[in-house]
mmCIF file of C-alpha atoms in Angstrom:
data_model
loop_
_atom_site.group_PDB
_atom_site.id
_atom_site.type_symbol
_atom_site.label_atom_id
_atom_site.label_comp_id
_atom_site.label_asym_id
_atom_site.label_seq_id
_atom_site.Cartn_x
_atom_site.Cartn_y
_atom_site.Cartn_z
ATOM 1 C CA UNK O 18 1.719 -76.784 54.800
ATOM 2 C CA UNK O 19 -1.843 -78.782 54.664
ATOM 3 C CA UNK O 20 -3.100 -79.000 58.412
ATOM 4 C CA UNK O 21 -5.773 -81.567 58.950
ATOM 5 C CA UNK O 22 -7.116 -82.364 62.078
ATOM 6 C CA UNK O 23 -3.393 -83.274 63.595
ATOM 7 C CA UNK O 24 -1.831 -84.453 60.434
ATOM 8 C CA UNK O 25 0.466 -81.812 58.873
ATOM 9 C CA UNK O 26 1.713 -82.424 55.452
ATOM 10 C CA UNK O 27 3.916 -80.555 52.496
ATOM 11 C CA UNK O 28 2.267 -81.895 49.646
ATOM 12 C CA UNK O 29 -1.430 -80.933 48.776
ATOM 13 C CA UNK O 30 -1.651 -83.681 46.154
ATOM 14 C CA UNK O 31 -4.316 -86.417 47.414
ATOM 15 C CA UNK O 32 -3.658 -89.378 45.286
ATOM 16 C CA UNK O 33 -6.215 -92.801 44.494
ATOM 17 C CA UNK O 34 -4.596 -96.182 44.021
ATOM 18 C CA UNK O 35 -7.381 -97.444 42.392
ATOM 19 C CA UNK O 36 -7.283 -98.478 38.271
ATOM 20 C CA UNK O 37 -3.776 -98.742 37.155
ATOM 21 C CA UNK O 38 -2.396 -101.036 34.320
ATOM 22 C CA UNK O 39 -0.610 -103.339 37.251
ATOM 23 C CA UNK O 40 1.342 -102.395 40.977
ATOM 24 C CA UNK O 41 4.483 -101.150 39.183
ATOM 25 C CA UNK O 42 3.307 -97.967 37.488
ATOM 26 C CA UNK O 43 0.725 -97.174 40.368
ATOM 27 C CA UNK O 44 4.775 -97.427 42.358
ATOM 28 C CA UNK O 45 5.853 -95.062 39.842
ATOM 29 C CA UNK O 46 3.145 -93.097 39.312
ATOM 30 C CA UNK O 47 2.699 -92.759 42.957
ATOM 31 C CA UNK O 48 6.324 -91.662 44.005
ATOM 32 C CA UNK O 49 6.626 -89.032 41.390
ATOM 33 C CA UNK O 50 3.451 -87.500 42.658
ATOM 34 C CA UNK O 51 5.441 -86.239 45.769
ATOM 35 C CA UNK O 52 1.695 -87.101 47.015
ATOM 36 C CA UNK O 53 2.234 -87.793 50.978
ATOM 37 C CA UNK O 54 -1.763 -88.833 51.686
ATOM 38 C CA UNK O 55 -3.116 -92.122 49.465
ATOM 39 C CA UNK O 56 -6.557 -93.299 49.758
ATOM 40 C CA UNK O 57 -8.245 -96.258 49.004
ATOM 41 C CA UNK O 58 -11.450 -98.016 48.697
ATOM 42 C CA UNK O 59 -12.016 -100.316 51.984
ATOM 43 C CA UNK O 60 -14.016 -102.737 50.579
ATOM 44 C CA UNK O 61 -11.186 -103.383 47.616
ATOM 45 C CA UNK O 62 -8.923 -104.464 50.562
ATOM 46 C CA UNK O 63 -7.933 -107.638 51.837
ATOM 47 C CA UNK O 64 -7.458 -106.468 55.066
ATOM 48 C CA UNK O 65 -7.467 -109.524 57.235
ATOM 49 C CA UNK O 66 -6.375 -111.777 54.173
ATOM 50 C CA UNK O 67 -2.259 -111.573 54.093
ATOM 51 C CA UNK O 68 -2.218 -114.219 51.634
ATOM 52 C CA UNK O 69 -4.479 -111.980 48.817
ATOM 53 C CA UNK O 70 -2.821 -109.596 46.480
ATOM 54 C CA UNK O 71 -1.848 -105.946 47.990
ATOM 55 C CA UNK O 72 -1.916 -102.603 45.871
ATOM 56 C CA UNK O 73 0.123 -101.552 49.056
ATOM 57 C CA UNK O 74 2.582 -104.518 49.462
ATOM 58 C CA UNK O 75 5.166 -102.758 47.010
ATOM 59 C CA UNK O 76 4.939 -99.002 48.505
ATOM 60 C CA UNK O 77 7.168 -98.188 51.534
ATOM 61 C CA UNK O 78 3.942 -97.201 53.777
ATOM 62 C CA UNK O 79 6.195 -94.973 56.325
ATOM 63 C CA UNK O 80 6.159 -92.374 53.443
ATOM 64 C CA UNK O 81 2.421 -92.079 53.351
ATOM 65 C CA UNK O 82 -0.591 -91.574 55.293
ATOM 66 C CA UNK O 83 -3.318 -93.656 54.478
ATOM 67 C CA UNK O 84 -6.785 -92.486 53.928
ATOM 68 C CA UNK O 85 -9.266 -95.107 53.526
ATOM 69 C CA UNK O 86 -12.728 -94.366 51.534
ATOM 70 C CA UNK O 87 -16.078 -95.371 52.339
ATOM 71 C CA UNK O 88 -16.867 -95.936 48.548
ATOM 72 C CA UNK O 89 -19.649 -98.031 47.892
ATOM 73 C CA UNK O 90 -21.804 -97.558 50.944
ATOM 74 C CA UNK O 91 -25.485 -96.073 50.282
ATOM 75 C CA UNK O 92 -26.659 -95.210 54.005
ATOM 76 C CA UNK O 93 -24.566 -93.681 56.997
ATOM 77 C CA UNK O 94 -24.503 -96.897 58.841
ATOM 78 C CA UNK O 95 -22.764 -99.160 55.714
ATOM 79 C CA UNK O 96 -20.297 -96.114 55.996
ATOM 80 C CA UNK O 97 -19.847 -96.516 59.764
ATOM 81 C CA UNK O 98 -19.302 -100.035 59.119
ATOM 82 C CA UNK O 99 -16.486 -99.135 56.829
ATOM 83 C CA UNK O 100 -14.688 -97.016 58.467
ATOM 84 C CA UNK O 101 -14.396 -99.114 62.192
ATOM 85 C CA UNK O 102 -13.256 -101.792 59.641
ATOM 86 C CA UNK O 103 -10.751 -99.594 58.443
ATOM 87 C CA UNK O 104 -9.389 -98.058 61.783
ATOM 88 C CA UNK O 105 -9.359 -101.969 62.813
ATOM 89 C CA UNK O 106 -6.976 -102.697 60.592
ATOM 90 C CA UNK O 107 -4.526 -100.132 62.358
ATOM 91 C CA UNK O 108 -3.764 -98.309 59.133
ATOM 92 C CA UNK O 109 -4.753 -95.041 60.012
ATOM 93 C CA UNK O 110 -7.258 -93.206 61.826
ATOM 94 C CA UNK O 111 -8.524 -90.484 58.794
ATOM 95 C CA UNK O 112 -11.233 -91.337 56.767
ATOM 96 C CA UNK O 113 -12.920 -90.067 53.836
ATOM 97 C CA UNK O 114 -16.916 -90.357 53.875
ATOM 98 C CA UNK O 115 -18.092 -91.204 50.953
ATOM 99 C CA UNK O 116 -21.687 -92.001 50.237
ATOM 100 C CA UNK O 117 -23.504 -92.437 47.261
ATOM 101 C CA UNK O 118 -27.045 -91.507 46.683
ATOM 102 C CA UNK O 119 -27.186 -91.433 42.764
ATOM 103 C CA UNK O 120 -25.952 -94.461 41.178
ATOM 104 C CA UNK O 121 -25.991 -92.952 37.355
ATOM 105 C CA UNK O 122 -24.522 -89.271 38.597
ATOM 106 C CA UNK O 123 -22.291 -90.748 42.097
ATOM 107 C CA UNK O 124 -23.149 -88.099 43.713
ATOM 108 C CA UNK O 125 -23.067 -88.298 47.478
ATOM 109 C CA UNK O 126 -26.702 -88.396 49.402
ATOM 110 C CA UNK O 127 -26.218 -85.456 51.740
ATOM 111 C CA UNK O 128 -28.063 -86.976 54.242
ATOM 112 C CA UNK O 129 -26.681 -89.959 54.797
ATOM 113 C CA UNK O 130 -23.466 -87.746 54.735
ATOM 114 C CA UNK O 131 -24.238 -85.713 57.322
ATOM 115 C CA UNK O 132 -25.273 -89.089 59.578
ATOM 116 C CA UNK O 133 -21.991 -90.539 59.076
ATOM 117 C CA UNK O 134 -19.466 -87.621 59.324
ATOM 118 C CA UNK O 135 -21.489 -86.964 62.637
ATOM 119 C CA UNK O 136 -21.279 -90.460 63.634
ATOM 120 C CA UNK O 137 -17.538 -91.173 63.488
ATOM 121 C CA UNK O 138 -16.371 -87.807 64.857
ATOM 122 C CA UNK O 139 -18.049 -89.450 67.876
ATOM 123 C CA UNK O 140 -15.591 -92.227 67.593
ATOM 124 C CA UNK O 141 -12.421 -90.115 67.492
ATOM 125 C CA UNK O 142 -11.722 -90.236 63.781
ATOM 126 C CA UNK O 143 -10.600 -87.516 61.523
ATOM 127 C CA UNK O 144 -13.038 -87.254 59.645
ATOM 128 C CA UNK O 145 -13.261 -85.900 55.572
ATOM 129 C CA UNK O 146 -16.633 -86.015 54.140
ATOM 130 C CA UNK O 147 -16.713 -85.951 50.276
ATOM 131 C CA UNK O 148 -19.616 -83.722 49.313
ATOM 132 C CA UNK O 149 -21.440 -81.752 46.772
ATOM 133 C CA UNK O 150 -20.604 -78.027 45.873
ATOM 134 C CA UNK O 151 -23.200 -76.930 48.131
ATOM 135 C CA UNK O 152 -22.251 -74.005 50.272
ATOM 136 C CA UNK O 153 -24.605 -74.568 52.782
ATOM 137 C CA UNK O 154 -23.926 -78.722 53.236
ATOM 138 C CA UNK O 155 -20.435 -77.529 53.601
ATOM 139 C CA UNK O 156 -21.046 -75.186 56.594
ATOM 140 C CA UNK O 157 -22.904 -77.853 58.027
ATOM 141 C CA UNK O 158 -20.098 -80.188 57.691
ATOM 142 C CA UNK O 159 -17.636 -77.929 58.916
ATOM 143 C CA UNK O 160 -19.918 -76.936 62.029
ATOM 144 C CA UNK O 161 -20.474 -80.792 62.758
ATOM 145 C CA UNK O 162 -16.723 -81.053 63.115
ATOM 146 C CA UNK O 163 -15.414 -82.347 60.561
ATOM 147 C CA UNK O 164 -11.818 -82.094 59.511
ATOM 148 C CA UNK O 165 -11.355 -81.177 56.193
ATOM 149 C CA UNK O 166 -14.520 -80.670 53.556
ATOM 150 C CA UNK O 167 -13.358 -82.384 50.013
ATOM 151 C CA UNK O 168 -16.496 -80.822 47.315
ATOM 152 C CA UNK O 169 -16.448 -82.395 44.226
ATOM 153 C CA UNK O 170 -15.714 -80.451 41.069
ATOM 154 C CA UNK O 171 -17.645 -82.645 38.678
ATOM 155 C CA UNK O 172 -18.660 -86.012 38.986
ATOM 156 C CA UNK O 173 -16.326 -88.474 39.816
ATOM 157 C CA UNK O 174 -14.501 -89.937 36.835
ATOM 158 C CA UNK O 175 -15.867 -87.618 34.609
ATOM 159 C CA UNK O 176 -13.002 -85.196 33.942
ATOM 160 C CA UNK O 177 -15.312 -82.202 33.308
ATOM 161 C CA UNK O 178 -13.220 -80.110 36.037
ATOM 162 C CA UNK O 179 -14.412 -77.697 37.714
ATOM 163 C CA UNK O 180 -17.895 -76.743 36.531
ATOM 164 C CA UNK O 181 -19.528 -74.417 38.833
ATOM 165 C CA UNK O 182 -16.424 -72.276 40.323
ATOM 166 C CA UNK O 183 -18.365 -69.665 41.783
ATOM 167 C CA UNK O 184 -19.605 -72.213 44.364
ATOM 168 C CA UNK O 185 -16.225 -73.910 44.898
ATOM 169 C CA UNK O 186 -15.283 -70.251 45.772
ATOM 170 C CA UNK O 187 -17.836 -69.797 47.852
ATOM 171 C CA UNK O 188 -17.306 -72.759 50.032
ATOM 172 C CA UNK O 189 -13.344 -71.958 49.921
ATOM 173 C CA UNK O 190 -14.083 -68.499 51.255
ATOM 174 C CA UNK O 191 -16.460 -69.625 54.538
ATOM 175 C CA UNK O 192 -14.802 -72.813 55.885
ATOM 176 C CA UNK O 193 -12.033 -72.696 58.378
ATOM 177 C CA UNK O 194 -10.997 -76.350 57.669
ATOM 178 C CA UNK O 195 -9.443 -77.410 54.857
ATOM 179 C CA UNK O 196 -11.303 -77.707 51.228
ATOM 180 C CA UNK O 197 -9.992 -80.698 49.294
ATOM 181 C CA UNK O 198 -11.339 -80.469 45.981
ATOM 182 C CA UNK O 199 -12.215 -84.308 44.960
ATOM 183 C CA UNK O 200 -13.659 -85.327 41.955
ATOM 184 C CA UNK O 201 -13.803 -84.553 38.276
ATOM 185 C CA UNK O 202 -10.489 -83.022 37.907
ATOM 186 C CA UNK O 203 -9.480 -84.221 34.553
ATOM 187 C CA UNK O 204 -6.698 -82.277 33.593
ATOM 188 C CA UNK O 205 -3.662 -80.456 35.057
ATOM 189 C CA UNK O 206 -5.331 -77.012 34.480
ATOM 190 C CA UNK O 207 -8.463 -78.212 36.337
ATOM 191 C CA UNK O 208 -6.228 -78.763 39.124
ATOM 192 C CA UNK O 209 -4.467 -75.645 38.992
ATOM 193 C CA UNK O 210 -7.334 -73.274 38.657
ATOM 194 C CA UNK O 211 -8.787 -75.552 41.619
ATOM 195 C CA UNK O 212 -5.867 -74.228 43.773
ATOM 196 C CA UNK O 213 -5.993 -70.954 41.845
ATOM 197 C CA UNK O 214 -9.364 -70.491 43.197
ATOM 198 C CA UNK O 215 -8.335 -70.832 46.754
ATOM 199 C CA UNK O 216 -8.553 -74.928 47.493
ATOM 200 C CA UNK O 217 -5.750 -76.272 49.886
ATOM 201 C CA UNK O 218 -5.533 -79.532 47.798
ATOM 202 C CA UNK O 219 -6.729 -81.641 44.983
ATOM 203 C CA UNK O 220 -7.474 -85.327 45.518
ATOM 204 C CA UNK O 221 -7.381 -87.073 42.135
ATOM 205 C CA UNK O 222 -7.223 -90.463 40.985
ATOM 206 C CA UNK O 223 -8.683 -91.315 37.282
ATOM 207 C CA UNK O 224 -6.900 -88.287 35.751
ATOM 208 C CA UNK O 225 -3.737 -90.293 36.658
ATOM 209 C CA UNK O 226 -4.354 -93.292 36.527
ATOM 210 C CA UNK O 227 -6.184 -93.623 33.042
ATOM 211 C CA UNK O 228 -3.675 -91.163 31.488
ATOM 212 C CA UNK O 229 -1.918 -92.936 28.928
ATOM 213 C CA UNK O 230 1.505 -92.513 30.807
ATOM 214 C CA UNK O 231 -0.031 -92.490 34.608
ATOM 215 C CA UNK O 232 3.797 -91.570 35.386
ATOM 216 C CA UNK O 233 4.169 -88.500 33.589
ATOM 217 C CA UNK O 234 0.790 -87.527 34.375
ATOM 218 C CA UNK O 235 1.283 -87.624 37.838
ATOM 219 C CA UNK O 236 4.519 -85.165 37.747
ATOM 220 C CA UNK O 237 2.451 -83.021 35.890
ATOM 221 C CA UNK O 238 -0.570 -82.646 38.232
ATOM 222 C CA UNK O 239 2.181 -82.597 41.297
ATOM 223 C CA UNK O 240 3.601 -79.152 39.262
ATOM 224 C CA UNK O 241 0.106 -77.886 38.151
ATOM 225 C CA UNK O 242 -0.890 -78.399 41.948
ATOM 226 C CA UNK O 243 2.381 -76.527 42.976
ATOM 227 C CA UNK O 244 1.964 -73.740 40.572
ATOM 228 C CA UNK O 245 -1.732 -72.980 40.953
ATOM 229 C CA UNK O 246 -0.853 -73.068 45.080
ATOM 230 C CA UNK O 247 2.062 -70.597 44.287
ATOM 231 C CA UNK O 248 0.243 -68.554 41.709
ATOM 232 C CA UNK O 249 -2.731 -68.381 44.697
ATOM 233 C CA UNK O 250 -0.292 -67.032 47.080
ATOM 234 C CA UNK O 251 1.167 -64.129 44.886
ATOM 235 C CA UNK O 252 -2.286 -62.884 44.124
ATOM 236 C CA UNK O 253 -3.435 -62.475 40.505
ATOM 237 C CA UNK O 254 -3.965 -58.995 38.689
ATOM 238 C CA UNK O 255 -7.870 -57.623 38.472
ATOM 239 C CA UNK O 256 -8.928 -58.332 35.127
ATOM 240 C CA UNK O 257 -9.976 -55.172 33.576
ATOM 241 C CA UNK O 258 -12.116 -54.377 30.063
ATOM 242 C CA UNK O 259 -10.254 -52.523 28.290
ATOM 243 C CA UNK O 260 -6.366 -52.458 27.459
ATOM 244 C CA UNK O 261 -3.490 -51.301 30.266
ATOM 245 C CA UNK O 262 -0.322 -50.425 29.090
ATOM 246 C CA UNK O 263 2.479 -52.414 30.286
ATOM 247 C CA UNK O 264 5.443 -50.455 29.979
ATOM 248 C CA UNK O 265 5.299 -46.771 31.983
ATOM 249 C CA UNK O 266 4.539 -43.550 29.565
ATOM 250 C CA UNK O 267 5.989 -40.699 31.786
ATOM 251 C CA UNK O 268 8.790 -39.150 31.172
ATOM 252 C CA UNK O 269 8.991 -40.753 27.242
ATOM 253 C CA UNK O 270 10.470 -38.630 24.839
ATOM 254 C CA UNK O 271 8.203 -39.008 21.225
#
């Protein structure tokens, strides 16, 4: 089970809604995840406007928990702004800080982070900050109060996976909350090795949604997910330098 903040979940697929072909195959793609937690970029919604086109309109919300995105805001206070426009809406009260300070790399400004995430755990929300691998912005987080801690494996839309796992580890290993690794994941082995590693969940969107068959891809990352989680949980063999027999030699008549 995935625990955040008072949200309790079975699925530790996070899933984007953002860049499908059309509202069908996001359905699709989106239902065959098994994903229980979709987020979304507040400024792509027409909140107030019921007369605009809704990526929403054709999912059944009471199957999901929405998590809304600051994505797009540069300071802590655009972010702010965001999110109370969000949580106005009554969707949901989680949201994922998100703030850029890089606009070639999208990395987040860790500053700015920190303001925000600090900010609207003031103002009751659960709150997931979307952050660099760095161990020690990550404690902070955590110790701030936040709810979950989503480090990115790569940068976002890139599909490089995970390239610095010793630092994902790291941060896995010290926080309390949960680690939602977000970003980067480009294939269904980057997500598995992401839960290999430790991570509670993978939030993903591009990987799906710019696969050629979003649908398929999707079922695949859902079992990748699943199977890393499991494959976590049983505890892999020490890898060792030289050969081990695998069938027993004692008693062996030659």
């Amino acid at each position: 089970m995935l625990k955040i903040g008072k949200y309790t979940f079975h699925s530790r697929l996070l899933l984007g809604t953002g860049k499908y072909p059309d509202f069908d195959i996001q359905k699709r793609a989106v239902e065959v995840s098994g994903a229980e937690i979709l987020t979304f970029t507040v400024r792509r919604m027409n909140i107030f406007e019921p007369s605009q086109p809704n990526f929403l309109e054709k999912l059944n919300l009471e199957n999901y928990s929405l998590l809304p995105n600051t994505a797009g805001a540069k300071c802590a206070q655009e972010a702010v702004r965001h999110a109370q426009l969000a949580k106005a809406s009554g969707l949901c009260d989680m949201i994922k800080v998100e703030v850029i300070g890089c606009d070639k790399t999208l990395l987040p400004d860790p500053v700015e982070t920190l303001k925000a995430t600090e900010e609207l755990i003031k103002e009751g929300f659960t709150v997931l900050p979307y952050t660099s691998d760095d161990v020690v912005l990550a404690r902070r987080l955590e110790e701030l109060g936040a709810h979950a801690i989503m480090p990115g494996a790569s940068p976002i839309g890139s599909g490089q996976g995970i390239i610095n796992p010793v630092n994902l580890r790291f941060i896995i290993e010290q926080t309390k909350v949960p680690v939602i690794v977000d970003a980067g994941i480009g294939s269904p082995s980057d997500a598995s090795l992401a839960m290999e590693l430790g991570a509670d969940a993978v939030l993903l969107n591009t990987a799906v949604s710019s696969a050629n068959d979003p649908v398929m891809m999707a079922n695949a990352m859902r079992l990748a997910i699943e199977g890393g989680r499991f494959g976590y949980e049983a505890g892999r063999i020490p890898k060792k330098r030289y050969a081990t027999a695998s069938s027993p030699m004692e008693g062996m008549s030659v």
